[in-house]
Amino acid sequence: MRKSDSLTQHVDWWLFGIVILMLTMGIANVYSAAYDPDFPSIFDFSQKYGKQIMWVGISLFLGFLVFLIDSDIYRKFAIPIYLFCFSLLILVLFTPPINGARAWLGIGSMGIQPAEFMKIATAIALASYISSVNVKQQNIQTVLIALAIVMVPMVLILLQPDAGTFVVFTSFFFVLYREGITFDPLVLKFVNVIPGIKFKQTWVGSHFIPILFYALFLSIITLLMSKNEYEFIFLPGVLIPGFYGVLSVLILLAVIAYLIFSWFSTRRERGRIILIVVVGWFLSSLLASIVNFSFSSLAQHQKDRIELVLGISDKDEKDGKDYNRNRAMAAVGSGGLFGKGYRQASVASVRSNHVPESETDFIFCPLSEEWGFLGSATIVFLFLFMLVRILIIAERQRSTFNRVYAYSVAMIIFYHFAVNIGMNIGFAPVIGIPLPLFSYGGSSLMSFSIMLFVLIKLDSQRRDVLS
Amino acid sequence: MNLDGRKNVIIVFFFTVGVIYLSRLFFMQVIDDTWKLRAQEIAEKRKEITPPRAIIFDRHDKKVVTNKSYYNLLMCQEEMTEFDTVEFAKLLGWTPQKVKNRFYEIKKGEGRYFNKNIGKYQENYQPQRKYPFIKELTNDEITRIAPHLEKFPGFFEDLTSMRFYPYAGGANIFGYLSETNREEIEADRFYRNGDLIGRAGLERYYEKELRGQKGIKYVVTSALNNAIESYAGGKYDTLAKQGAPLKLGLDIDLQYYGERLMKNKRGCIVAIEPKTGEIIAMVSSPSFDPNLLVGRKNISENYPKLALDPGNPLFPRPLAAEYPPGSIFKLLQSLIGLQEGVITPDTGFPCTKSMVGCHNHPTATDLRKAVQYSCNPYYYYAVKKIIQQGKFKSNFADAEAGLNKWAKYMHAFGLGRELATDISSVRPGLIPDGAYYDKWYGHHTWAFSTIRSIAIGQGEVKVTPLQMANIAALIANRGWFYTPHFVRSIGNKKIVTKNQRHRTLIDAQHFEPVIEGMRRVVNEDGGTGKKAAVKGIVVCGKTGTAQNPHGEDHSIFISFAPMNRPKIAIAVFVENAGFGGTWAAPIASLMIEKYINRKVLDKDKEKYILEANLLHMIAKPKKK
């Protein structure tokens, strides 16, 4: 192996730069949201903004340490790291609960959340395991071990309970999908029971994860839309039931998909694409219809329960069960195009206390309220840019380990991004997960920083690896 | 198995979510206003600041209606800690039970609203809100309580203002304020729950001018409903603006003097400055101190008492009481007769007493004497000539035409119509015309003989004291008047302009013989109003004695003074006091003397009036 000449050689400055940018914006945001006129200094360490600066400092220091350590250590010590975090996850279950969850380990305000670090450990363990198996010869055992690495921590996290992190762990399924860990061995076992059928592989088995998520996503969207009626600007006076809205959007998507794919394909493939698009659209519409029909045939109390989980209960709940989401959406929606101005948030400021946790899980609120659509769109673009950058990094890796790790990081950050912003705009149920690098809080800042710096370190040493 | 394509699935997935989120954000933040309104509802509160009501000055720039500050004791349950109820009660000077009751009252009563959806009242008490625990504490009370409030977190003092009347007079003119009701709040977006609104008098008529402009402060409120800071640095705030002061033609000293003169009598005095139409005084007796109806506490205590008082002090007598005018009507009959040419200043009629009764007096050989002696038969003949001018063959048709002409003259004098004065509850009085009697008797079934009592201001004719004073004013002006009014100017803006001057249908020269008669009434032997004479001032007047079914005759006197360049026109009406010259005339003269000379030298007359108690005469009904 050939060692790098210096620590900073081959560092991906794009990713590094965006991390620093996000951390800086995060501090400015926390300062604005939690601003207390009695303690005007941003460096006041009794205040959340002062503490955030301290956490950022600690995170950067940890990142620096990561740079000093040869990335080979993660390959070698993947299992001990995993087991260490795993034991912390067990240990945390024996602590007294804080706010109804046993998620915190440590003394006083300096606690950490093991679940945050378990994400990194799981990513490393998964990378280590997948790089050790030959996916072309996978069997049931391969699939089960891979699933176990992800799902056993999930069970422990559910015991805390911490629904947010639990959901985030499902992001690893996409990594499995990308790496070709298919569910075929499991699916074939059931399919081949039927006499006369002897498949080597099934389409459903190999694309099980995206299909499952697509079906889930479509069902939830259908449920969300089925309650409402929409009036389009170009069709005034015509109220379109939400379900038909879903169907028309599906048609639109199918047309767009066809146009995009046919642009990239040869004429010979075009027939196949049309078939795929039509079948896909048909199945999607069928699923949406089934969901819509079965939901409308449910009894009212069953509907209420589902609506509660989805956070789409009636308007009367805006001061009750739907309080958080309603206040968050009011904060975001009142921002307008240019926002109310820095430190001018009226709904989302911590002092006004309308939006709970507006400096942590709901940090997107003060940001969107103060900077308007320009600010919120900037955040969305920043995250998309970061995600694409991570994918580019992932795809240029020579080693499976690095690639799996990179994909894990991308998927985790994507999940946090999608769910966190989703709950601010009424697209996701309110489950408490932070916005990476923006939300106030030591554990989340440190774990995301370490996660990203490990990735940058791995990437900077990608040429050292042969396989 | 080719896995390379799968990275595209993930990229497409990322971008799909990104595009959906961006569209959603654009819709929520830029296009849709729902959430902006919701945010305002939640956190961006409009606070209205009510300015103190405008000040009112009298004609000599004395403050007659002003404001004084007072305090409310507010409570906020959420900020309270455990406290000693007994000690708190002692501080307020209450019993502990009363403190508990008040808490209960606030919780059940405040914020209670009618829920239209379920058709029931619902409680809306919120522990984080501030409610007035005690309203309207005086300065003394709050200086005693305030230093100890530290011990009782959750209780605050709150400064506001309410009306104050430095002179204990003019209650019937100024009116009073009370809290707006639901209809008023719904009808005018200016008002909020708990705001005050003018209920009577000038406070009501000039409500829009007096209330001023509310200031609006936008504040950011917390989830606990506390204001934390001004919204957007106070960029959108507006200041509260007090209304411009009202300047009245009223003379508060004269008003107060008039109220004292009318003590223990029922009736009214209305004094007008003829050349401007400004009301100098308007006494309604019995009267009361306007400070009795300031504030919720006072109103709830005093209003029922005033409303149940047999003297009915809340009734605006000068504006709304419609009385038969009696003999003062003869002045107008003379004027119409002269204008119509049916009599001349030298026309005489015998005092026959066959058709109408009369008292003993020398024969009225001309019009001046008829006024001086107030001869009833004279006016029977004179008015007969007005009504039955012989222009139609039918006696009935002739009477109808005559009466309609007569009514037109009367309307031009401001009678039988509401005088559009700047105070509410004005009544029109009644001037009967042809149509009126047709309804009673039938078309062409009546003639002058049927309606002859209108000749001497009895019968169907009804006139308010304000109209009586206006008669005096229009005679003083020799043929024109301004609608009587109180407010001379609001801030720098004058209220009455020249074009609101009303002309009567009588030519100026016809007034002279009538005015000469009025001079004689007061100043010559045989005059009926000699008690109205004032040393050094030529007072012109006319007595009236109106029969009525409620008891003794009403005593009436209208006059103006001085004869040339009149400064004051006045009507005095004393209910059930008997002959007009006995009581109404001396009261009028005292008012005139007080107004023109600024002091009263005739102390005997003043004493005679101040000590007179005429209330006993009301109770006994006159036998007919």
Short mmCIF file of C-alpha atoms in Angstrom, two decimals, chain B residues 50 63 78 94 119 165 191 219 286 386-387 398 507-508 522 539:
data_model
loop_
_atom_site.label_atom_id
_atom_site.label_comp_id
_atom_site.label_asym_id
_atom_site.label_seq_id
_atom_site.Cartn_x
_atom_site.Cartn_y
_atom_site.Cartn_z
CA THR B 50 -57.63 53.59 22.65
CA LYS B 63 -63.29 72.52 30.27
CA GLU B 78 -50.88 31.48 35.32
CA TRP B 94 -62.90 42.86 51.10
CA GLY B 119 -76.69 27.37 20.47
CA TYR B 165 -67.16 66.46 34.56
CA TYR B 191 -65.24 48.73 18.62
CA VAL B 219 -46.60 42.71 18.69
CA PRO B 286 -84.87 67.24 37.80
CA ILE B 386 -106.40 83.34 8.86
CA ILE B 387 -108.12 80.00 8.57
CA ASP B 398 -112.07 77.20 2.97
CA ASP B 507 -91.37 89.81 6.37
CA ALA B 508 -89.20 91.68 8.82
CA VAL B 522 -92.71 92.80 30.67
CA VAL B 539 -86.61 92.37 28.09
#
